[in-house]
Amino acid sequence: MTMTTAITGKEFVQLHPNTRQQALAQKLDYVVVDGKPYATETGEYLGDKYVHDLVPRRTEGQCKVIKSKRILEEHEVENGGFVFTFFKQSRMISERFPTLNNSDIARLMYLGTYIAWNTGRIQYDNGRVIDREGFEKLMGLSTKRSRELFKRYVEAEILAERDDCIFMNPTVFYRGNVKTISHAVSDMQHTRLFKKTIRDLYEKTNGRTVGRLALVYSVMPFLNFETNTICFNPDETDKDRLRPMGLEKLAVLLGYANAGKLKTALNRVQIDGKVVFNFYENPRDRREKRITVNPRTIFAGTGEQLAAIMVQFN
């Protein structure tokens, strides 16, 4: 039904009872942005469902919430959708998976973009199941190396195999409503990992350079959600109290010989010719470089925060 400026009493009575009930509910719980109605709770566009009285009924603050959700949704679509990835804040990935090297971590990120909604089954976007043979092809490895990698993932309790299907541990990567697995991840944080971006990054590497992609995953536990900046106190919500981590400290943390080698490695991770890791000066010490991660790879903040961070990468 096309939208009009108002719905008459007669038209309202003629609506199907279910539609009439929904219209009444939405009439009390929607906001108009740029002349179009959106559900306040979800940000869903309502104009293609039934006729609305286009009278704004929400505050400026509620309009900002709707706009923020729309910005985030557009970002998700542009970057191919996302999966949730879970981690313990300020805890090294190597502590959680001590048997995996950087190449294993990079391949795990790539594999994590191929999981099914709610089930965690490894499959292509068209629903075709990825079995052990498909795993070998997807990873681009020889049969021997593929079997060795698969064994490491199983032993680390990342993957499991049932009925010729491979399943991802939902506390590592998950697609679906997080509430359904909340009991398993109650002591963990999570962020969005964007599928298209990670696949593009992975597919532009080779066996010698694939390990660089692990840098994205390795810094994840130290990212402040408000700013996507690598910090010592990533859970801080007051920007003035953030303690950003410089190159020198991050190099030590990640096991690099010096800050120069780490900076070179970070600069080589790029999306469409644009950097994934951006450096900016510490205003208190111009010799120190702080690091922000491009939210096209991982991001857990709001649409409003996203817009502010993306300025650094445009």
Coordinates of C-alpha atoms in Angstrom, one line a residue:
M1 CA 0.0 0.0 0.0
T2 CA 1.4 3.4 -0.9
M3 CA 1.8 6.1 1.8
T4 CA -0.5 9.1 2.1
T5 CA -0.5 11.9 4.6
A6 CA -3.2 10.4 6.7
I7 CA -5.5 7.5 7.0
T8 CA -9.3 8.1 7.3
G9 CA -11.6 6.4 9.8
K10 CA -13.3 4.5 7.0
E11 CA -10.0 3.3 5.5
F12 CA -8.9 2.3 9.0
V13 CA -12.0 0.2 9.6
Q14 CA -11.5 -1.6 6.2
L15 CA -8.0 -2.7 7.1
H16 CA -7.5 -6.4 8.0
P17 CA -7.8 -6.7 11.8
N18 CA -4.1 -7.8 12.2
T19 CA -2.9 -4.8 10.1
R20 CA -5.2 -2.5 12.0
Q21 CA -3.8 -3.6 15.3
Q22 CA -0.2 -3.3 14.0
A23 CA -1.0 0.2 12.6
L24 CA -2.3 1.3 16.0
A25 CA 0.8 0.0 17.7
Q26 CA 3.1 1.6 15.2
K27 CA 1.2 4.9 15.3
L28 CA 2.3 5.1 18.9
D29 CA 5.8 3.9 18.5
Y30 CA 7.4 5.4 15.3
V31 CA 9.4 8.4 14.4
V32 CA 9.4 10.3 11.1
V33 CA 12.9 11.0 9.6
D34 CA 13.1 12.9 6.3
G35 CA 9.4 12.4 5.8
K36 CA 9.5 8.6 6.2
P37 CA 8.3 6.5 9.2
Y38 CA 10.6 4.1 11.1
A39 CA 10.0 1.9 14.1
T40 CA 11.6 3.5 17.1
E41 CA 12.8 0.2 18.6
T42 CA 14.3 -1.4 15.5
G43 CA 14.8 1.3 13.0
E44 CA 12.7 -0.7 10.5
Y45 CA 11.2 1.3 7.6
L46 CA 7.4 1.1 7.9
G47 CA 6.1 2.9 4.8
D48 CA 5.6 -0.2 2.7
K49 CA 3.3 -1.9 5.2
Y50 CA 0.4 0.4 5.7
V51 CA -0.8 4.0 5.7
H52 CA 0.6 6.3 8.3
D53 CA -0.3 9.7 9.7
L54 CA 3.0 11.4 9.1
V55 CA 3.1 13.6 12.2
P56 CA 6.4 13.4 14.1
R57 CA 5.8 12.0 17.6
R58 CA 9.4 11.6 18.8
T59 CA 12.0 13.8 20.3
E60 CA 15.2 15.0 18.6
G61 CA 17.1 12.4 20.7
Q62 CA 15.0 9.6 19.4
C63 CA 15.5 10.8 15.8
K64 CA 19.3 10.6 16.4
V65 CA 18.9 7.0 17.5
I66 CA 17.0 6.2 14.3
K67 CA 19.7 7.9 12.2
S68 CA 22.5 6.1 14.1
K69 CA 20.9 2.7 13.3
R70 CA 20.5 3.6 9.7
I71 CA 24.2 4.6 9.4
L72 CA 25.2 1.3 11.0
E73 CA 22.9 -0.8 8.8
E74 CA 24.3 0.9 5.6
H75 CA 27.8 0.2 6.8
E76 CA 27.0 -3.5 7.4
V77 CA 25.5 -3.8 3.9
E78 CA 28.5 -2.1 2.3
N79 CA 30.9 -4.5 3.9
G80 CA 29.0 -7.7 3.2
G81 CA 27.2 -8.3 6.6
F82 CA 29.0 -9.5 9.7
V83 CA 29.6 -12.3 12.1
F84 CA 30.1 -11.8 15.8
T85 CA 33.5 -12.7 17.2
F86 CA 34.1 -13.3 20.9
F87 CA 37.1 -12.6 23.1
K88 CA 38.2 -11.7 26.6
Q89 CA 39.1 -8.1 26.9
S90 CA 42.8 -7.2 27.3
R91 CA 43.7 -10.9 27.0
M92 CA 46.0 -12.0 24.2
I93 CA 44.5 -14.2 21.5
S94 CA 47.7 -16.3 21.8
E95 CA 46.7 -17.1 25.4
R96 CA 43.4 -18.5 24.3
F97 CA 44.8 -20.4 21.3
P98 CA 48.5 -21.1 22.2
T99 CA 48.8 -23.8 19.5
L100 CA 47.9 -21.5 16.6
N101 CA 50.4 -19.4 14.7
N102 CA 49.6 -16.1 12.8
S103 CA 48.7 -17.9 9.6
D104 CA 46.3 -20.2 11.5
I105 CA 44.6 -17.2 13.1
A106 CA 44.3 -15.4 9.7
R107 CA 42.7 -18.5 8.1
L108 CA 40.4 -18.9 11.1
M109 CA 39.1 -15.3 10.6
Y110 CA 38.4 -16.1 6.9
L111 CA 36.7 -19.4 7.8
G112 CA 34.6 -17.6 10.4
T113 CA 32.9 -15.6 7.6
Y114 CA 31.4 -18.8 6.2
I115 CA 29.1 -19.8 9.1
A116 CA 25.4 -20.4 8.9
W117 CA 22.8 -18.4 10.8
N118 CA 22.3 -19.8 14.3
T119 CA 23.7 -23.3 13.6
G120 CA 27.4 -22.4 13.1
R121 CA 27.7 -24.9 10.3
I122 CA 30.5 -24.0 7.8
Q123 CA 28.9 -23.3 4.4
Y124 CA 29.0 -21.1 1.4
D125 CA 26.7 -18.1 1.2
N126 CA 24.3 -20.1 -1.1
G127 CA 23.9 -22.7 1.7
R128 CA 26.1 -25.4 0.1
V129 CA 27.9 -27.3 2.9
I130 CA 31.7 -27.1 3.2
D131 CA 32.9 -30.6 4.1
R132 CA 36.5 -31.7 4.7
E133 CA 37.3 -31.5 1.0
G134 CA 35.7 -28.1 0.7
F135 CA 37.7 -27.0 3.8
E136 CA 40.9 -27.9 2.0
K137 CA 39.9 -25.9 -1.1
L138 CA 38.7 -22.9 0.9
M139 CA 42.0 -22.8 2.8
G140 CA 44.1 -23.2 -0.3
L141 CA 46.3 -25.8 1.3
S142 CA 47.7 -29.2 0.3
T143 CA 45.8 -32.2 1.6
K144 CA 48.5 -32.8 4.3
R145 CA 48.6 -29.2 5.5
S146 CA 44.9 -29.0 5.5
R147 CA 44.5 -32.0 7.7
E148 CA 47.1 -30.7 10.1
L149 CA 45.3 -27.3 10.3
F150 CA 42.0 -29.0 10.8
K151 CA 43.4 -31.1 13.6
R152 CA 44.8 -28.0 15.3
Y153 CA 41.4 -26.3 15.1
V154 CA 39.6 -29.4 16.5
E155 CA 42.1 -29.8 19.4
A156 CA 41.7 -26.1 20.2
E157 CA 37.9 -26.7 20.4
I158 CA 37.3 -24.3 17.6
L159 CA 35.8 -26.8 15.1
A160 CA 33.8 -30.0 15.4
E161 CA 32.7 -32.4 12.8
R162 CA 29.3 -34.2 12.7
D163 CA 27.6 -36.1 9.9
D164 CA 30.1 -34.9 7.3
C165 CA 29.5 -31.3 8.3
I166 CA 31.9 -28.9 10.1
F167 CA 30.7 -26.6 12.9
M168 CA 32.2 -23.5 14.4
N169 CA 32.4 -23.1 18.2
P170 CA 29.8 -20.3 18.8
T171 CA 32.1 -18.7 21.4
V172 CA 34.6 -18.1 18.7
F173 CA 32.4 -16.9 15.8
Y174 CA 28.7 -16.7 15.6
R175 CA 25.9 -15.5 13.3
G176 CA 22.5 -15.1 15.0
N177 CA 20.9 -13.6 18.1
V178 CA 23.6 -13.5 20.8
K179 CA 20.9 -14.0 23.5
T180 CA 20.6 -17.6 22.3
I181 CA 24.2 -18.3 23.4
S182 CA 24.5 -15.8 26.2
H183 CA 25.1 -18.5 28.8
A184 CA 28.2 -19.6 27.0
V185 CA 29.7 -16.1 26.5
S186 CA 28.7 -14.3 29.6
D187 CA 32.3 -13.6 30.6
M188 CA 33.3 -12.5 27.1
Q189 CA 33.1 -9.4 24.9
H190 CA 32.1 -9.4 21.2
T191 CA 32.4 -7.3 18.1
R192 CA 31.3 -7.4 14.5
L193 CA 33.7 -8.9 12.0
F194 CA 32.7 -7.8 8.5
K195 CA 32.6 -10.6 6.0
K196 CA 33.3 -9.0 2.7
T197 CA 36.2 -7.0 4.0
I198 CA 37.9 -9.9 5.7
R199 CA 37.5 -12.1 2.6
D200 CA 38.9 -9.4 0.4
L201 CA 41.9 -9.0 2.7
Y202 CA 42.5 -12.7 2.9
E203 CA 42.2 -13.4 -0.8
K204 CA 44.8 -10.7 -1.6
T205 CA 47.4 -12.5 0.5
N206 CA 49.4 -15.6 -0.2
G207 CA 51.1 -18.3 1.9
R208 CA 54.0 -16.0 2.8
T209 CA 51.9 -12.9 3.7
V210 CA 48.7 -14.3 5.1
G211 CA 49.9 -14.0 8.6
R212 CA 49.7 -10.2 8.5
L213 CA 45.9 -10.5 8.5
A214 CA 46.2 -12.0 12.1
L215 CA 47.1 -8.5 13.2
V216 CA 43.4 -7.5 12.9
Y217 CA 42.4 -10.4 15.2
S218 CA 45.3 -9.9 17.6
V219 CA 44.5 -6.3 18.5
M220 CA 40.8 -7.0 18.9
P221 CA 40.9 -7.5 22.7
F222 CA 42.5 -4.1 23.2
L223 CA 40.1 -2.0 21.1
N224 CA 38.0 0.7 22.7
F225 CA 34.4 0.3 21.3
E226 CA 33.8 4.1 21.4
T227 CA 36.8 5.0 19.2
N228 CA 38.2 1.8 17.7
T229 CA 41.6 2.9 19.2
I230 CA 44.0 0.3 20.7
C231 CA 44.1 1.0 24.4
F232 CA 45.4 -0.3 27.7
N233 CA 41.9 0.3 29.2
P234 CA 39.6 -0.6 26.3
D235 CA 36.5 -0.8 28.5
E236 CA 36.7 2.9 29.4
T237 CA 33.7 4.9 28.2
D238 CA 35.1 8.4 29.0
K239 CA 37.4 9.5 26.1
D240 CA 39.4 11.8 28.4
R241 CA 40.4 8.8 30.5
L242 CA 41.5 6.5 27.7
R243 CA 45.1 5.3 27.8
P244 CA 45.9 4.6 24.1
M245 CA 48.6 2.1 23.5
G246 CA 51.6 3.3 21.4
L247 CA 53.5 1.4 18.7
E248 CA 56.4 0.6 21.0
K249 CA 54.2 -1.1 23.7
L250 CA 52.1 -2.9 21.0
A251 CA 55.2 -4.2 19.4
V252 CA 56.3 -5.8 22.7
L253 CA 52.9 -7.2 23.2
L254 CA 52.7 -8.8 19.8
G255 CA 56.3 -10.1 19.9
Y256 CA 57.8 -7.8 17.2
A257 CA 61.5 -6.9 17.4
N258 CA 60.8 -3.2 17.3
A259 CA 58.1 -0.6 16.6
G260 CA 59.4 0.0 13.1
K261 CA 58.9 -3.6 12.0
L262 CA 55.4 -3.6 13.5
K263 CA 54.5 -0.3 11.7
T264 CA 55.7 -1.7 8.4
A265 CA 53.5 -4.8 8.9
L266 CA 50.5 -2.7 9.9
N267 CA 50.9 -0.5 6.8
R268 CA 50.8 -3.5 4.5
V269 CA 47.3 -4.5 5.6
Q270 CA 45.1 -2.5 3.3
I271 CA 41.5 -2.4 2.0
D272 CA 41.1 -1.1 -1.6
G273 CA 44.4 0.8 -1.2
K274 CA 43.4 2.3 2.1
V275 CA 45.0 1.4 5.4
V276 CA 43.4 -0.8 8.0
F277 CA 45.6 0.7 10.8
N278 CA 45.7 4.5 11.0
F279 CA 48.4 6.3 13.1
Y280 CA 48.0 9.7 14.8
E281 CA 50.1 11.7 17.2
N282 CA 49.8 11.6 20.9
P283 CA 49.0 15.3 21.7
R284 CA 51.1 15.0 24.9
D285 CA 54.1 13.4 23.2
R286 CA 54.4 13.9 19.4
R287 CA 57.0 11.2 19.2
E288 CA 54.4 8.6 20.1
K289 CA 52.0 7.2 17.6
R290 CA 48.5 6.0 18.6
I291 CA 46.6 3.5 16.5
T292 CA 43.0 3.3 15.2
V293 CA 41.6 0.3 13.4
N294 CA 39.4 0.8 10.3
P295 CA 35.8 -0.1 11.2
R296 CA 35.3 -1.7 7.9
T297 CA 37.1 -4.7 9.5
I298 CA 35.8 -4.9 13.0
F299 CA 33.5 -2.5 14.9
A300 CA 31.2 -2.7 17.9
G301 CA 30.0 0.8 18.4
T302 CA 27.0 2.9 17.3
G303 CA 26.3 4.6 14.0
E304 CA 27.1 7.9 15.5
Q305 CA 30.5 6.7 16.7
L306 CA 31.1 5.0 13.3
A307 CA 30.7 8.3 11.4
A308 CA 33.3 10.0 13.6
I309 CA 35.8 7.2 13.2
M310 CA 35.4 6.8 9.4
V311 CA 36.5 10.4 8.9
Q312 CA 40.1 9.2 9.7
F313 CA 39.9 6.7 6.8
N314 CA 38.1 8.5 4.0

